Amino acid sequence: MKSILSGLAALALSAVPLHAQQTAIYSGMDRLHPVWAENGMVAAQERVAAEVGLEILQQGGNAVDAGVAVAFALAVTLPRAGNLGGGGFMLVHDAQTGETKAIDYREMAPSAAERDMFLDAEGNADSTLSRFHGLAVGVPGTVAGMQMALEEYGTMSLAQVVAPAIRLAEEGIVVTAGLSDSLIALEDRLKKWPSTGKIFYHEDGTFFRPGEMLVQADLARTLKAIAAEGPDGFYKGPVAEKIATAVQEAGGRITMEDMSNYTAALREPVRGDYRGYEIVSMPPPSSGGAHIIQILNMLEGYPIGYLGHNSADTIHLMAEAMKRAYADRSEYLGDSDFVDVPLSEITSKAYAEAIRAQISRSVATPSSSIGPGDLAPYESDQTTHFSVVDKDGNAVSNTYTINFSYGSGLVAEGTGVLLNNEMDDFSAKPGVPNAYGLIGGDANAVEPGKRPLSSMSPTLVLRNGEVFLVTGSPGGARIITTVLQVIMNVIDHGMNIAEASTAPRIHHQWLPEEIRIEDGISRDTIAILETRGHKVVQKPVMGSSQSIMIDPETGLRLGASDPRITDAATVGY
């Protein structure tokens, strides 16, 4: 594998619109340049959906109108992560009022859910039940969340912003190399369900190849029902009945009543400050916002910029801070509607200072000797993120998911809707890791109507009350550290947004006891880290950040789509 800074430079060209490709190259200073625009901008993990958002902006829609249109379009063009059958989080910044709000449309456990529903007869956690079974499906929240965003902050009707997605589903999309590859890789999971196999494979079972057209007629009908009836077209009536029936036939517990009772929630974001910048991110049931701020608070006491990007000193300190934050996550984080999360303590400067006093500058602290802090009582690679900024400075940062690639793999017959397997994000049994190795406790135990804990971390960075950076990423457990490093790369290391998005990443989540790195970290740095007691393991690339930065002097929108994932695009006008 070539280094990310060199080998992926060419891939960056595929992540920007054709008219901007002349700027997306290394200059003589080896600096990767972002896409720029004067008015509105959309950064998303799939180009066609990004262009849908841009069209809405050009038609006079605001950032929320465009964001909702992108979300529905991704359900068609990026089925492995874009969705109607999942859920997520959206941050909305109103430039006129200066207000930022968080929309929580995370999936909910059905009313018949039980704490021990994923344990076998011997009391052991059974991952098949929580990942590849009807019990894995939580009540979807995406449609309700998009409607709430439009009602609170949009200017267009639901029918207007859903129209492009209907057209794409009905007329078909051109299969990209990325889509084709994912369908080939997930053949066994998807063909397990006849309702899924007949959509994503030819009648004779052969694969869709790049350049072929994929029509999703059932999904188009579902989208039309939503456009005509609003959320009732999804949560009540024939679509809801088909979803409940599909889940129950697969052994799950979602009922028509569960569907009709689903509600999204408007929440206050979690806030912190880092070197003069305000960090605004998602509150619980996201763990991301709290721990991004917690880690930044710990690192603020060190001269990170002086120590250097991805130097041994910087990585050592980042890893030590990450370990302690993920230990706290295992104990205290859950759905704040059900448990008291000590949010103010976790994000306080005083707590960070106390933790910092425990960190050695030269020796790694074994994870076995780190536990959750003594505080007051109290995700998937195939998630996707998009960021939007409009001409007035309104901003949307949205991360949503169906958990695994293509979720549970189950399409509810006759709806075209892929269903999530988000119930795996609950703690099936305290102390037992989920699919991403994350440890959970009682705070994230299964309960009826509860939302599972998530690492999704849509984030805004403000400067003097105005939006400076809009960012987020997929990546399961690594979402938190991916977003953290985009922020640090810009603020501490002075990178432009394209460089900040492309630079090699590291990750530590307390358990397992290892620093995970991407290719591009020097061997000398790895050797130094190992002498300090760290176990360093190189693994595949992490995250797919979609970010927009607003230049405070010119007001230009500077955007970048992470080159780690194909088909992504940043577009603007």
PDB file of C-alpha atoms in Angstrom, residues 219-437:
ATOM      1  CA  LEU A 219     -38.002   2.203  -3.046  1.00  0.00           C
ATOM      2  CA  ALA A 220     -39.391   4.786  -5.473  1.00  0.00           C
ATOM      3  CA  ARG A 221     -42.929   3.896  -4.361  1.00  0.00           C
ATOM      4  CA  THR A 222     -41.950   4.236  -0.705  1.00  0.00           C
ATOM      5  CA  LEU A 223     -40.368   7.621  -1.384  1.00  0.00           C
ATOM      6  CA  LYS A 224     -43.527   8.725  -3.213  1.00  0.00           C
ATOM      7  CA  ALA A 225     -45.602   7.732  -0.177  1.00  0.00           C
ATOM      8  CA  ILE A 226     -43.333   9.836   2.044  1.00  0.00           C
ATOM      9  CA  ALA A 227     -43.537  12.790  -0.354  1.00  0.00           C
ATOM     10  CA  ALA A 228     -47.325  12.597  -0.462  1.00  0.00           C
ATOM     11  CA  GLU A 229     -48.132  11.776   3.159  1.00  0.00           C
ATOM     12  CA  GLY A 230     -45.090  12.935   5.115  1.00  0.00           C
ATOM     13  CA  PRO A 231     -43.745  10.630   7.826  1.00  0.00           C
ATOM     14  CA  ASP A 232     -47.141   8.912   8.021  1.00  0.00           C
ATOM     15  CA  GLY A 233     -46.351   7.435   4.606  1.00  0.00           C
ATOM     16  CA  PHE A 234     -43.504   5.563   6.290  1.00  0.00           C
ATOM     17  CA  TYR A 235     -44.532   5.065   9.924  1.00  0.00           C
ATOM     18  CA  LYS A 236     -48.177   4.228   9.302  1.00  0.00           C
ATOM     19  CA  GLY A 237     -50.098   2.362   6.632  1.00  0.00           C
ATOM     20  CA  PRO A 238     -48.757  -0.148   4.100  1.00  0.00           C
ATOM     21  CA  VAL A 239     -45.040   0.691   4.358  1.00  0.00           C
ATOM     22  CA  ALA A 240     -45.005   0.399   8.144  1.00  0.00           C
ATOM     23  CA  GLU A 241     -47.000  -2.824   7.965  1.00  0.00           C
ATOM     24  CA  LYS A 242     -44.526  -4.350   5.515  1.00  0.00           C
ATOM     25  CA  ILE A 243     -41.555  -3.346   7.669  1.00  0.00           C
ATOM     26  CA  ALA A 244     -43.113  -4.783  10.833  1.00  0.00           C
ATOM     27  CA  THR A 245     -44.056  -7.975   9.008  1.00  0.00           C
ATOM     28  CA  ALA A 246     -40.556  -8.421   7.567  1.00  0.00           C
ATOM     29  CA  VAL A 247     -38.909  -7.925  10.956  1.00  0.00           C
ATOM     30  CA  GLN A 248     -41.287 -10.311  12.725  1.00  0.00           C
ATOM     31  CA  GLU A 249     -40.886 -12.996  10.060  1.00  0.00           C
ATOM     32  CA  ALA A 250     -37.120 -12.713  10.631  1.00  0.00           C
ATOM     33  CA  GLY A 251     -37.610 -13.274  14.348  1.00  0.00           C
ATOM     34  CA  GLY A 252     -37.667  -9.637  15.452  1.00  0.00           C
ATOM     35  CA  ARG A 253     -40.090  -7.655  17.589  1.00  0.00           C
ATOM     36  CA  ILE A 254     -40.978  -4.403  15.807  1.00  0.00           C
ATOM     37  CA  THR A 255     -44.728  -3.821  15.611  1.00  0.00           C
ATOM     38  CA  MET A 256     -46.942  -1.335  13.780  1.00  0.00           C
ATOM     39  CA  GLU A 257     -47.346   0.442  17.111  1.00  0.00           C
ATOM     40  CA  ASP A 258     -43.568   0.758  17.488  1.00  0.00           C
ATOM     41  CA  MET A 259     -43.399   2.334  14.043  1.00  0.00           C
ATOM     42  CA  SER A 260     -46.201   4.822  14.668  1.00  0.00           C
ATOM     43  CA  ASN A 261     -44.796   5.777  18.091  1.00  0.00           C
ATOM     44  CA  TYR A 262     -41.316   6.701  16.850  1.00  0.00           C
ATOM     45  CA  THR A 263     -40.267  10.316  17.535  1.00  0.00           C
ATOM     46  CA  ALA A 264     -37.143  12.285  16.781  1.00  0.00           C
ATOM     47  CA  ALA A 265     -35.762  14.590  19.491  1.00  0.00           C
ATOM     48  CA  LEU A 266     -34.470  18.161  19.380  1.00  0.00           C
ATOM     49  CA  ARG A 267     -31.523  18.440  21.773  1.00  0.00           C
ATOM     50  CA  GLU A 268     -28.940  20.948  22.959  1.00  0.00           C
ATOM     51  CA  PRO A 269     -25.479  20.239  21.538  1.00  0.00           C
ATOM     52  CA  VAL A 270     -22.503  19.565  23.745  1.00  0.00           C
ATOM     53  CA  ARG A 271     -19.996  22.434  23.704  1.00  0.00           C
ATOM     54  CA  GLY A 272     -16.365  23.027  24.526  1.00  0.00           C
ATOM     55  CA  ASP A 273     -13.532  25.283  23.516  1.00  0.00           C
ATOM     56  CA  TYR A 274     -10.096  24.501  22.182  1.00  0.00           C
ATOM     57  CA  ARG A 275      -7.397  27.136  21.739  1.00  0.00           C
ATOM     58  CA  GLY A 276      -9.967  29.883  21.166  1.00  0.00           C
ATOM     59  CA  TYR A 277     -12.326  27.876  18.936  1.00  0.00           C
ATOM     60  CA  GLU A 278     -15.765  26.698  20.057  1.00  0.00           C
ATOM     61  CA  ILE A 279     -16.435  22.996  19.467  1.00  0.00           C
ATOM     62  CA  VAL A 280     -20.125  22.129  19.023  1.00  0.00           C
ATOM     63  CA  SER A 281     -21.075  18.466  18.674  1.00  0.00           C
ATOM     64  CA  MET A 282     -23.716  15.824  19.389  1.00  0.00           C
ATOM     65  CA  PRO A 283     -24.884  15.054  22.920  1.00  0.00           C
ATOM     66  CA  PRO A 284     -25.929  11.568  24.097  1.00  0.00           C
ATOM     67  CA  PRO A 285     -26.954   9.097  22.827  1.00  0.00           C
ATOM     68  CA  SER A 286     -23.891  10.089  20.830  1.00  0.00           C
ATOM     69  CA  SER A 287     -20.686   9.552  22.757  1.00  0.00           C
ATOM     70  CA  GLY A 288     -18.764  11.419  20.086  1.00  0.00           C
ATOM     71  CA  GLY A 289     -19.277  15.017  21.113  1.00  0.00           C
ATOM     72  CA  ALA A 290     -18.478  14.467  24.785  1.00  0.00           C
ATOM     73  CA  HIS A 291     -15.287  12.546  24.104  1.00  0.00           C
ATOM     74  CA  ILE A 292     -14.001  14.769  21.295  1.00  0.00           C
ATOM     75  CA  ILE A 293     -14.213  17.674  23.745  1.00  0.00           C
ATOM     76  CA  GLN A 294     -12.757  15.582  26.565  1.00  0.00           C
ATOM     77  CA  ILE A 295      -9.732  14.544  24.482  1.00  0.00           C
ATOM     78  CA  LEU A 296      -9.180  18.091  23.205  1.00  0.00           C
ATOM     79  CA  ASN A 297      -9.326  19.360  26.786  1.00  0.00           C
ATOM     80  CA  MET A 298      -6.587  16.916  27.768  1.00  0.00           C
ATOM     81  CA  LEU A 299      -4.411  17.802  24.774  1.00  0.00           C
ATOM     82  CA  GLU A 300      -4.845  21.554  25.199  1.00  0.00           C
ATOM     83  CA  GLY A 301      -2.291  21.431  28.005  1.00  0.00           C
ATOM     84  CA  TYR A 302       0.452  20.355  25.584  1.00  0.00           C
ATOM     85  CA  PRO A 303       2.171  22.305  22.759  1.00  0.00           C
ATOM     86  CA  ILE A 304       0.822  19.970  20.081  1.00  0.00           C
ATOM     87  CA  GLY A 305       1.682  22.260  17.172  1.00  0.00           C
ATOM     88  CA  TYR A 306       5.257  22.594  18.386  1.00  0.00           C
ATOM     89  CA  LEU A 307       5.613  18.841  18.902  1.00  0.00           C
ATOM     90  CA  GLY A 308       4.645  18.275  15.263  1.00  0.00           C
ATOM     91  CA  HIS A 309       2.054  16.401  13.257  1.00  0.00           C
ATOM     92  CA  ASN A 310       2.219  12.645  13.826  1.00  0.00           C
ATOM     93  CA  SER A 311       5.498  12.893  15.691  1.00  0.00           C
ATOM     94  CA  ALA A 312       6.163  10.261  18.339  1.00  0.00           C
ATOM     95  CA  ASP A 313       5.511  12.820  21.098  1.00  0.00           C
ATOM     96  CA  THR A 314       2.187  13.911  19.602  1.00  0.00           C
ATOM     97  CA  ILE A 315       0.930  10.391  18.885  1.00  0.00           C
ATOM     98  CA  HIS A 316       1.942   9.260  22.380  1.00  0.00           C
ATOM     99  CA  LEU A 317      -0.068  12.038  24.014  1.00  0.00           C
ATOM    100  CA  MET A 318      -3.044  11.519  21.700  1.00  0.00           C
ATOM    101  CA  ALA A 319      -3.110   7.796  22.441  1.00  0.00           C
ATOM    102  CA  GLU A 320      -2.907   8.349  26.203  1.00  0.00           C
ATOM    103  CA  ALA A 321      -5.805  10.818  26.054  1.00  0.00           C
ATOM    104  CA  MET A 322      -7.872   8.578  23.784  1.00  0.00           C
ATOM    105  CA  LYS A 323      -7.459   5.581  26.102  1.00  0.00           C
ATOM    106  CA  ARG A 324      -8.848   7.444  29.058  1.00  0.00           C
ATOM    107  CA  ALA A 325     -11.797   8.873  27.135  1.00  0.00           C
ATOM    108  CA  TYR A 326     -12.826   5.462  25.789  1.00  0.00           C
ATOM    109  CA  ALA A 327     -12.582   4.002  29.298  1.00  0.00           C
ATOM    110  CA  ASP A 328     -15.080   6.619  30.488  1.00  0.00           C
ATOM    111  CA  ARG A 329     -17.278   5.857  27.483  1.00  0.00           C
ATOM    112  CA  SER A 330     -17.577   2.240  28.591  1.00  0.00           C
ATOM    113  CA  GLU A 331     -19.045   3.243  31.946  1.00  0.00           C
ATOM    114  CA  TYR A 332     -20.992   6.454  31.687  1.00  0.00           C
ATOM    115  CA  LEU A 333     -22.389   6.993  28.190  1.00  0.00           C
ATOM    116  CA  GLY A 334     -25.898   5.979  27.155  1.00  0.00           C
ATOM    117  CA  ASP A 335     -29.263   7.427  26.189  1.00  0.00           C
ATOM    118  CA  SER A 336     -29.726  10.463  28.460  1.00  0.00           C
ATOM    119  CA  ASP A 337     -33.497   9.928  28.370  1.00  0.00           C
ATOM    120  CA  PHE A 338     -32.876   6.749  30.405  1.00  0.00           C
ATOM    121  CA  VAL A 339     -29.647   7.329  32.375  1.00  0.00           C
ATOM    122  CA  ASP A 340     -27.963  10.325  33.994  1.00  0.00           C
ATOM    123  CA  VAL A 341     -24.852  10.976  31.930  1.00  0.00           C
ATOM    124  CA  PRO A 342     -22.241  13.128  33.776  1.00  0.00           C
ATOM    125  CA  LEU A 343     -21.773  15.288  30.706  1.00  0.00           C
ATOM    126  CA  SER A 344     -20.573  18.446  32.444  1.00  0.00           C
ATOM    127  CA  GLU A 345     -17.934  16.490  34.358  1.00  0.00           C
ATOM    128  CA  ILE A 346     -16.670  14.592  31.304  1.00  0.00           C
ATOM    129  CA  THR A 347     -16.286  17.816  29.298  1.00  0.00           C
ATOM    130  CA  SER A 348     -14.889  19.993  32.103  1.00  0.00           C
ATOM    131  CA  LYS A 349     -11.407  21.503  31.946  1.00  0.00           C
ATOM    132  CA  ALA A 350     -10.822  20.560  35.591  1.00  0.00           C
ATOM    133  CA  TYR A 351     -11.447  16.866  34.902  1.00  0.00           C
ATOM    134  CA  ALA A 352      -9.108  17.008  31.901  1.00  0.00           C
ATOM    135  CA  GLU A 353      -6.426  18.608  34.054  1.00  0.00           C
ATOM    136  CA  ALA A 354      -6.761  15.836  36.639  1.00  0.00           C
ATOM    137  CA  ILE A 355      -6.423  13.179  33.947  1.00  0.00           C
ATOM    138  CA  ARG A 356      -3.470  14.975  32.374  1.00  0.00           C
ATOM    139  CA  ALA A 357      -1.624  14.742  35.674  1.00  0.00           C
ATOM    140  CA  GLN A 358      -1.747  10.939  35.314  1.00  0.00           C
ATOM    141  CA  ILE A 359      -0.160  10.911  31.847  1.00  0.00           C
ATOM    142  CA  SER A 360       3.576  10.328  31.520  1.00  0.00           C
ATOM    143  CA  ARG A 361       5.287  12.194  28.695  1.00  0.00           C
ATOM    144  CA  SER A 362       7.570   9.240  28.003  1.00  0.00           C
ATOM    145  CA  VAL A 363       5.916   5.977  29.113  1.00  0.00           C
ATOM    146  CA  ALA A 364       2.649   4.403  27.950  1.00  0.00           C
ATOM    147  CA  THR A 365       0.122   3.622  30.666  1.00  0.00           C
ATOM    148  CA  PRO A 366      -1.149   0.031  30.280  1.00  0.00           C
ATOM    149  CA  SER A 367      -4.848  -0.079  29.509  1.00  0.00           C
ATOM    150  CA  SER A 368      -5.227  -2.699  32.226  1.00  0.00           C
ATOM    151  CA  SER A 369      -4.379  -0.027  34.800  1.00  0.00           C
ATOM    152  CA  ILE A 370      -6.823   2.518  33.349  1.00  0.00           C
ATOM    153  CA  GLY A 371     -10.453   2.490  34.375  1.00  0.00           C
ATOM    154  CA  PRO A 372     -13.366   4.880  34.076  1.00  0.00           C
ATOM    155  CA  GLY A 373     -12.956   8.065  36.059  1.00  0.00           C
ATOM    156  CA  ASP A 374     -14.697   8.502  39.409  1.00  0.00           C
ATOM    157  CA  LEU A 375     -17.538  10.702  38.192  1.00  0.00           C
ATOM    158  CA  ALA A 376     -21.006  11.491  39.436  1.00  0.00           C
ATOM    159  CA  PRO A 377     -23.608   8.765  38.670  1.00  0.00           C
ATOM    160  CA  TYR A 378     -24.756   8.879  35.529  1.00  0.00           C
ATOM    161  CA  GLU A 379     -20.429   2.249  15.365  1.00  0.00           C
ATOM    162  CA  SER A 380     -19.922   1.197  11.679  1.00  0.00           C
ATOM    163  CA  ASP A 381     -17.510   1.673   8.914  1.00  0.00           C
ATOM    164  CA  GLN A 382     -20.576   1.861   6.664  1.00  0.00           C
ATOM    165  CA  THR A 383     -22.041   4.918   8.262  1.00  0.00           C
ATOM    166  CA  THR A 384     -21.972   7.999   6.021  1.00  0.00           C
ATOM    167  CA  HIS A 385     -21.567  11.719   6.632  1.00  0.00           C
ATOM    168  CA  PHE A 386     -22.317  14.874   4.694  1.00  0.00           C
ATOM    169  CA  SER A 387     -21.715  18.550   5.346  1.00  0.00           C
ATOM    170  CA  VAL A 388     -23.581  21.503   3.817  1.00  0.00           C
ATOM    171  CA  VAL A 389     -23.072  25.279   3.965  1.00  0.00           C
ATOM    172  CA  ASP A 390     -25.348  27.686   2.102  1.00  0.00           C
ATOM    173  CA  LYS A 391     -24.775  31.224   0.806  1.00  0.00           C
ATOM    174  CA  ASP A 392     -26.055  32.762   4.073  1.00  0.00           C
ATOM    175  CA  GLY A 393     -23.710  30.751   6.287  1.00  0.00           C
ATOM    176  CA  ASN A 394     -26.297  28.267   7.574  1.00  0.00           C
ATOM    177  CA  ALA A 395     -24.700  24.889   8.111  1.00  0.00           C
ATOM    178  CA  VAL A 396     -25.658  21.230   8.437  1.00  0.00           C
ATOM    179  CA  SER A 397     -23.452  18.432   9.724  1.00  0.00           C
ATOM    180  CA  ASN A 398     -25.189  15.065   9.410  1.00  0.00           C
ATOM    181  CA  THR A 399     -24.087  11.518  10.146  1.00  0.00           C
ATOM    182  CA  TYR A 400     -26.458   8.581   9.700  1.00  0.00           C
ATOM    183  CA  THR A 401     -26.193   4.836   9.368  1.00  0.00           C
ATOM    184  CA  ILE A 402     -27.733   1.386   9.169  1.00  0.00           C
ATOM    185  CA  ASN A 403     -24.670   0.068  11.079  1.00  0.00           C
ATOM    186  CA  PHE A 404     -23.002  -2.697   9.033  1.00  0.00           C
ATOM    187  CA  SER A 405     -22.607  -2.355   5.289  1.00  0.00           C
ATOM    188  CA  TYR A 406     -26.210  -2.765   4.052  1.00  0.00           C
ATOM    189  CA  GLY A 407     -27.297  -3.043   7.709  1.00  0.00           C
ATOM    190  CA  SER A 408     -28.894  -6.363   8.554  1.00  0.00           C
ATOM    191  CA  GLY A 409     -29.038  -7.090   4.815  1.00  0.00           C
ATOM    192  CA  LEU A 410     -32.828  -7.444   5.033  1.00  0.00           C
ATOM    193  CA  VAL A 411     -35.066  -5.452   2.688  1.00  0.00           C
ATOM    194  CA  ALA A 412     -38.685  -5.291   3.818  1.00  0.00           C
ATOM    195  CA  GLU A 413     -40.552  -6.960   0.956  1.00  0.00           C
ATOM    196  CA  GLY A 414     -42.279  -4.461  -1.320  1.00  0.00           C
ATOM    197  CA  THR A 415     -40.671  -1.345   0.238  1.00  0.00           C
ATOM    198  CA  GLY A 416     -37.105  -1.285  -1.110  1.00  0.00           C
ATOM    199  CA  VAL A 417     -36.045  -0.289   2.426  1.00  0.00           C
ATOM    200  CA  LEU A 418     -32.877  -1.886   3.804  1.00  0.00           C
ATOM    201  CA  LEU A 419     -33.239  -2.396   7.544  1.00  0.00           C
ATOM    202  CA  ASN A 420     -30.591  -1.592  10.127  1.00  0.00           C
ATOM    203  CA  ASN A 421     -28.870  -3.842  12.650  1.00  0.00           C
ATOM    204  CA  GLU A 422     -28.332  -1.051  15.171  1.00  0.00           C
ATOM    205  CA  MET A 423     -29.434  -3.107  18.156  1.00  0.00           C
ATOM    206  CA  ASP A 424     -25.844  -4.422  18.198  1.00  0.00           C
ATOM    207  CA  ASP A 425     -24.824  -0.976  19.466  1.00  0.00           C
ATOM    208  CA  PHE A 426     -26.449  -1.748  22.803  1.00  0.00           C
ATOM    209  CA  SER A 427     -24.427  -3.645  25.380  1.00  0.00           C
ATOM    210  CA  ALA A 428     -25.659  -7.192  24.897  1.00  0.00           C
ATOM    211  CA  LYS A 429     -23.865  -8.034  28.142  1.00  0.00           C
ATOM    212  CA  PRO A 430     -21.833  -5.583  30.268  1.00  0.00           C
ATOM    213  CA  GLY A 431     -18.129  -5.910  29.537  1.00  0.00           C
ATOM    214  CA  VAL A 432     -18.606  -7.797  26.245  1.00  0.00           C
ATOM    215  CA  PRO A 433     -17.400  -5.834  23.187  1.00  0.00           C
ATOM    216  CA  ASN A 434     -19.681  -5.131  20.237  1.00  0.00           C
ATOM    217  CA  ALA A 435     -18.722  -5.586  16.569  1.00  0.00           C
ATOM    218  CA  TYR A 436     -16.279  -2.665  16.782  1.00  0.00           C
ATOM    219  CA  GLY A 437     -14.557  -3.828  19.949  1.00  0.00           C
TER     220      GLY A 437
END
